[in-house]
Amino acid sequence: MSRIALWFCFSLFALSAQAQFGINTSFRFNNAPGWSFSNPVNNSVNELPGNNLAFGLDVWIPIKGLRLDFLPELNYARYDAEIVDIGKLEQQMGSLFLNFNLYFLDLKGDCQCPTFSKSGSTLGKGLFLQVSPGYSVLEGKADLFSGAKARSRSYAPSLGLGMGLDIGLSDKFTFTPFGGARYYPKARWFGLEEALEVDPSIGNFEVSNDSAIMQIYVVMRLGFRFDKR
């Protein structure tokens, strides 16, 4: 997936010298019901993957005739956890998000990148709804205290919905805060079920390798362009 994603990204960068590019960081609140270790012996609960930061790189491609922008994005996130009596668990997630931003208050506007260089209010020109289908590669790793090690790779589709606002900093830079939710119908973290086989006597753990994931996220994006307009 990494080779395909890199090829895709650089191909998009070569499409236009006047495109706007962006970098972003996001904080994710994750809920994965199947990925939680509970131990009634000491009343401990370890929820996976927990909350985390993620980082993204995108390219802005306007769709002419309609205020609908396409921003394909490469995104990376990592989750780490250490479970008492079990061991260290790690999950890396590389994702391709196909973001579509709809500026519903200015559907037939004539804005070109950046939106704030045109007349009109920041709210009217910059407020958007985002629909974001995605596809992720999950690289799992488990280093158990028993000495056993596990490695795995799996794939997971997802769908994100959000809302944001483009704010102009200058003719070259756009700051965009936005937030939303992303849902993975099924994601796999190989090694969680296998970890329970280390020593069944340590507690009545319940966990599954497979779980749906619901993410609530807050994103800060900085967009920039290289053309001389």
Short mmCIF file of C-alpha atoms in Angstrom, two decimals:
data_model
loop_
_atom_site.label_atom_id
_atom_site.label_comp_id
_atom_site.label_asym_id
_atom_site.label_seq_id
_atom_site.Cartn_x
_atom_site.Cartn_y
_atom_site.Cartn_z
CA MET A 1 0.00 0.00 0.00
CA SER A 2 2.86 2.38 0.83
CA ARG A 3 4.29 2.21 -2.71
CA ILE A 4 0.89 2.77 -4.29
CA ALA A 5 0.13 5.66 -1.94
CA LEU A 6 3.46 7.37 -2.60
CA TRP A 7 3.07 6.97 -6.35
CA PHE A 8 -0.46 8.34 -6.13
CA CYS A 9 0.60 11.28 -4.02
CA PHE A 10 3.51 12.36 -6.20
CA SER A 11 1.41 11.93 -9.33
CA LEU A 12 -1.12 14.35 -7.89
CA PHE A 13 1.60 16.81 -6.98
CA ALA A 14 2.76 16.80 -10.60
CA LEU A 15 -0.71 17.58 -11.96
CA SER A 16 -0.60 21.30 -11.30
CA ALA A 17 1.99 23.82 -10.19
CA GLN A 18 -0.87 25.98 -8.90
CA ALA A 19 -2.47 23.44 -6.62
CA GLN A 20 -2.64 23.99 -2.91
CA PHE A 21 -1.05 21.45 -0.60
CA GLY A 22 -1.69 20.86 3.04
CA ILE A 23 -0.29 19.29 6.17
CA ASN A 24 -2.41 18.46 9.17
CA THR A 25 -2.34 16.99 12.62
CA SER A 26 -5.36 15.50 14.34
CA PHE A 27 -6.28 14.26 17.77
CA ARG A 28 -8.46 11.16 17.71
CA PHE A 29 -10.79 9.80 20.37
CA ASN A 30 -11.12 6.10 19.55
CA ASN A 31 -13.79 3.64 20.58
CA ALA A 32 -13.18 0.01 19.60
CA PRO A 33 -15.53 -2.22 21.66
CA GLY A 34 -13.79 -5.48 20.76
CA TRP A 35 -10.31 -4.19 21.62
CA SER A 36 -10.39 -3.94 25.41
CA PHE A 37 -8.73 -6.15 28.00
CA SER A 38 -10.57 -6.50 31.29
CA ASN A 39 -9.28 -8.37 34.32
CA PRO A 40 -11.75 -8.96 37.21
CA VAL A 41 -8.88 -10.06 39.47
CA ASN A 42 -7.60 -6.50 39.82
CA ASN A 43 -10.60 -4.71 38.25
CA SER A 44 -8.41 -3.30 35.50
CA VAL A 45 -9.65 -2.37 32.04
CA ASN A 46 -7.29 -1.56 29.18
CA GLU A 47 -9.09 0.06 26.27
CA LEU A 48 -7.38 -0.11 22.88
CA PRO A 49 -6.24 1.73 20.93
CA GLY A 50 -6.91 4.71 23.20
CA ASN A 51 -6.57 8.31 22.09
CA ASN A 52 -3.76 9.40 19.80
CA LEU A 53 -2.30 11.88 17.35
CA ALA A 54 -2.28 11.37 13.57
CA PHE A 55 -0.54 13.26 10.75
CA GLY A 56 -1.61 13.87 7.16
CA LEU A 57 -0.43 15.28 3.83
CA ASP A 58 -2.93 16.32 1.15
CA VAL A 59 -3.24 18.07 -2.21
CA TRP A 60 -6.12 20.45 -3.04
CA ILE A 61 -7.85 19.91 -6.41
CA PRO A 62 -10.87 22.17 -7.18
CA ILE A 63 -13.76 20.87 -9.27
CA LYS A 64 -14.67 23.64 -11.72
CA GLY A 65 -18.21 24.96 -11.85
CA LEU A 66 -19.09 23.96 -8.31
CA ARG A 67 -17.66 24.70 -4.88
CA LEU A 68 -16.68 21.08 -4.38
CA ASP A 69 -13.00 20.47 -3.70
CA PHE A 70 -11.14 17.16 -3.79
CA LEU A 71 -8.31 16.71 -1.27
CA PRO A 72 -6.78 13.21 -1.42
CA GLU A 73 -4.74 12.65 1.73
CA LEU A 74 -2.09 10.29 3.03
CA ASN A 75 -2.39 9.81 6.79
CA TYR A 76 -0.34 8.03 9.44
CA ALA A 77 -1.25 7.03 12.99
CA ARG A 78 0.32 4.77 15.61
CA TYR A 79 -1.14 3.14 18.70
CA ASP A 80 0.89 1.66 21.55
CA ALA A 81 -0.23 -0.17 24.67
CA GLU A 82 1.37 -2.21 27.42
CA ILE A 83 -0.94 -4.65 29.18
CA VAL A 84 -0.07 -5.89 32.65
CA ASP A 85 0.85 -9.61 32.58
CA ILE A 86 0.48 -9.68 28.76
CA GLY A 87 3.09 -7.55 27.01
CA LYS A 88 3.54 -4.72 24.54
CA LEU A 89 1.14 -4.21 21.66
CA GLU A 90 1.56 -1.88 18.70
CA GLN A 91 -0.62 -0.94 15.76
CA GLN A 92 0.44 1.33 12.88
CA MET A 93 -2.20 2.62 10.46
CA GLY A 94 -1.39 4.09 7.06
CA SER A 95 -4.44 5.50 5.30
CA LEU A 96 -5.55 7.01 2.02
CA PHE A 97 -8.49 9.37 2.58
CA LEU A 98 -10.43 10.72 -0.43
CA ASN A 99 -11.72 13.96 1.08
CA PHE A 100 -14.48 15.95 -0.65
CA ASN A 101 -15.22 19.43 0.75
CA LEU A 102 -18.59 20.93 -0.17
CA TYR A 103 -18.92 24.70 0.40
CA PHE A 104 -22.68 24.62 0.79
CA LEU A 105 -23.09 28.36 1.45
CA ASP A 106 -21.37 29.26 -1.83
CA LEU A 107 -22.15 26.39 -4.22
CA LYS A 108 -21.85 28.43 -7.42
CA GLY A 109 -19.11 30.79 -6.30
CA ASP A 110 -16.12 31.49 -8.53
CA CYS A 111 -13.48 30.92 -5.87
CA GLN A 112 -10.07 29.64 -6.84
CA CYS A 113 -7.35 28.68 -4.41
CA PRO A 114 -7.21 30.17 -1.87
CA THR A 115 -10.87 30.86 -1.16
CA PHE A 116 -10.18 33.90 1.02
CA SER A 117 -8.64 35.85 -1.89
CA LYS A 118 -12.15 36.42 -3.29
CA SER A 119 -14.78 38.83 -2.06
CA GLY A 120 -17.32 37.69 0.51
CA SER A 121 -17.39 36.71 4.15
CA THR A 122 -15.03 34.12 5.61
CA LEU A 123 -18.00 32.11 6.82
CA GLY A 124 -19.81 32.17 3.47
CA LYS A 125 -16.73 31.36 1.42
CA GLY A 126 -14.94 29.05 3.84
CA LEU A 127 -17.49 26.89 5.68
CA PHE A 128 -17.68 23.36 4.28
CA LEU A 129 -19.00 19.88 4.86
CA GLN A 130 -16.57 17.00 4.31
CA VAL A 131 -17.28 13.46 3.12
CA SER A 132 -14.22 11.23 3.34
CA PRO A 133 -14.17 7.58 2.23
CA GLY A 134 -10.92 5.91 3.21
CA TYR A 135 -8.86 2.77 3.05
CA SER A 136 -6.26 1.82 5.67
CA VAL A 137 -3.44 -0.66 6.04
CA LEU A 138 -2.96 -1.86 9.62
CA GLU A 139 0.42 -3.21 10.70
CA GLY A 140 0.09 -5.04 14.01
CA LYS A 141 2.81 -6.18 16.37
CA ALA A 142 2.76 -7.99 19.71
CA ASP A 143 5.81 -8.56 21.92
CA LEU A 144 4.58 -10.73 24.77
CA PHE A 145 6.23 -11.25 28.13
CA SER A 146 6.23 -14.97 27.38
CA GLY A 147 8.76 -14.28 24.63
CA ALA A 148 6.29 -14.87 21.84
CA LYS A 149 6.12 -12.34 19.03
CA ALA A 150 3.44 -11.75 16.40
CA ARG A 151 3.32 -9.62 13.27
CA SER A 152 0.37 -9.06 10.97
CA ARG A 153 -1.07 -6.90 8.20
CA SER A 154 -4.73 -6.24 7.53
CA TYR A 155 -6.90 -3.78 5.59
CA ALA A 156 -9.93 -1.74 6.59
CA PRO A 157 -12.29 0.59 4.69
CA SER A 158 -13.82 3.57 6.49
CA LEU A 159 -16.08 6.57 6.04
CA GLY A 160 -15.64 10.00 7.62
CA LEU A 161 -18.05 12.94 7.92
CA GLY A 162 -17.06 16.37 9.19
CA MET A 163 -17.30 20.15 9.02
CA GLY A 164 -14.63 22.85 8.85
CA LEU A 165 -13.80 26.44 8.05
CA ASP A 166 -11.06 27.86 5.78
CA ILE A 167 -9.41 30.93 7.33
CA GLY A 168 -7.03 33.03 5.28
CA LEU A 169 -3.68 33.91 6.81
CA SER A 170 -2.27 35.43 3.59
CA ASP A 171 -2.53 34.90 -0.18
CA LYS A 172 -0.26 31.88 0.25
CA PHE A 173 -1.51 30.22 3.42
CA THR A 174 -4.85 28.88 4.63
CA PHE A 175 -5.56 27.70 8.17
CA THR A 176 -8.40 25.19 8.45
CA PRO A 177 -9.75 23.83 11.73
CA PHE A 178 -12.31 21.07 11.36
CA GLY A 179 -13.68 18.05 13.12
CA GLY A 180 -15.86 15.04 12.56
CA ALA A 181 -16.27 11.31 12.97
CA ARG A 182 -14.88 8.29 11.12
CA TYR A 183 -16.29 4.77 11.22
CA TYR A 184 -14.46 1.52 10.43
CA PRO A 185 -16.98 -1.34 10.13
CA LYS A 186 -14.25 -3.90 10.88
CA ALA A 187 -10.57 -3.55 11.73
CA ARG A 188 -8.18 -6.30 12.78
CA TRP A 189 -5.45 -6.18 15.44
CA PHE A 190 -3.87 -9.60 15.21
CA GLY A 191 -2.31 -10.85 18.42
CA LEU A 192 -4.91 -9.74 20.96
CA GLU A 193 -6.69 -13.09 21.17
CA GLU A 194 -3.38 -14.93 20.98
CA ALA A 195 -2.08 -12.90 23.95
CA LEU A 196 -4.69 -14.50 26.21
CA GLU A 197 -3.04 -17.87 25.69
CA VAL A 198 0.11 -16.73 27.52
CA ASP A 199 -1.24 -17.59 30.97
CA PRO A 200 -5.02 -18.13 31.32
CA SER A 201 -4.71 -18.20 35.11
CA ILE A 202 -3.93 -14.48 35.41
CA GLY A 203 -7.55 -13.47 34.88
CA ASN A 204 -10.72 -13.79 32.88
CA PHE A 205 -9.69 -11.56 30.00
CA GLU A 206 -12.04 -10.87 27.13
CA VAL A 207 -10.79 -9.44 23.86
CA SER A 208 -11.17 -9.89 20.11
CA ASN A 209 -8.80 -9.42 17.19
CA ASP A 210 -11.65 -7.82 15.22
CA SER A 211 -13.58 -4.72 16.15
CA ALA A 212 -15.48 -1.84 14.64
CA ILE A 213 -13.88 1.55 15.35
CA MET A 214 -15.61 4.85 15.89
CA GLN A 215 -13.29 7.87 15.88
CA ILE A 216 -14.15 11.40 16.89
CA TYR A 217 -11.42 13.73 15.67
CA VAL A 218 -10.30 17.35 15.75
CA VAL A 219 -7.96 18.49 12.96
CA MET A 220 -5.72 21.52 12.38
CA ARG A 221 -4.64 21.93 8.73
CA LEU A 222 -2.22 24.40 7.16
CA GLY A 223 -2.61 24.83 3.40
CA PHE A 224 -0.07 26.52 1.17
CA ARG A 225 0.70 27.07 -2.52
CA PHE A 226 3.81 27.68 -4.60
CA ASP A 227 2.52 29.64 -7.60
CA LYS A 228 3.25 33.35 -7.95
CA ARG A 229 -0.28 34.67 -8.37
#
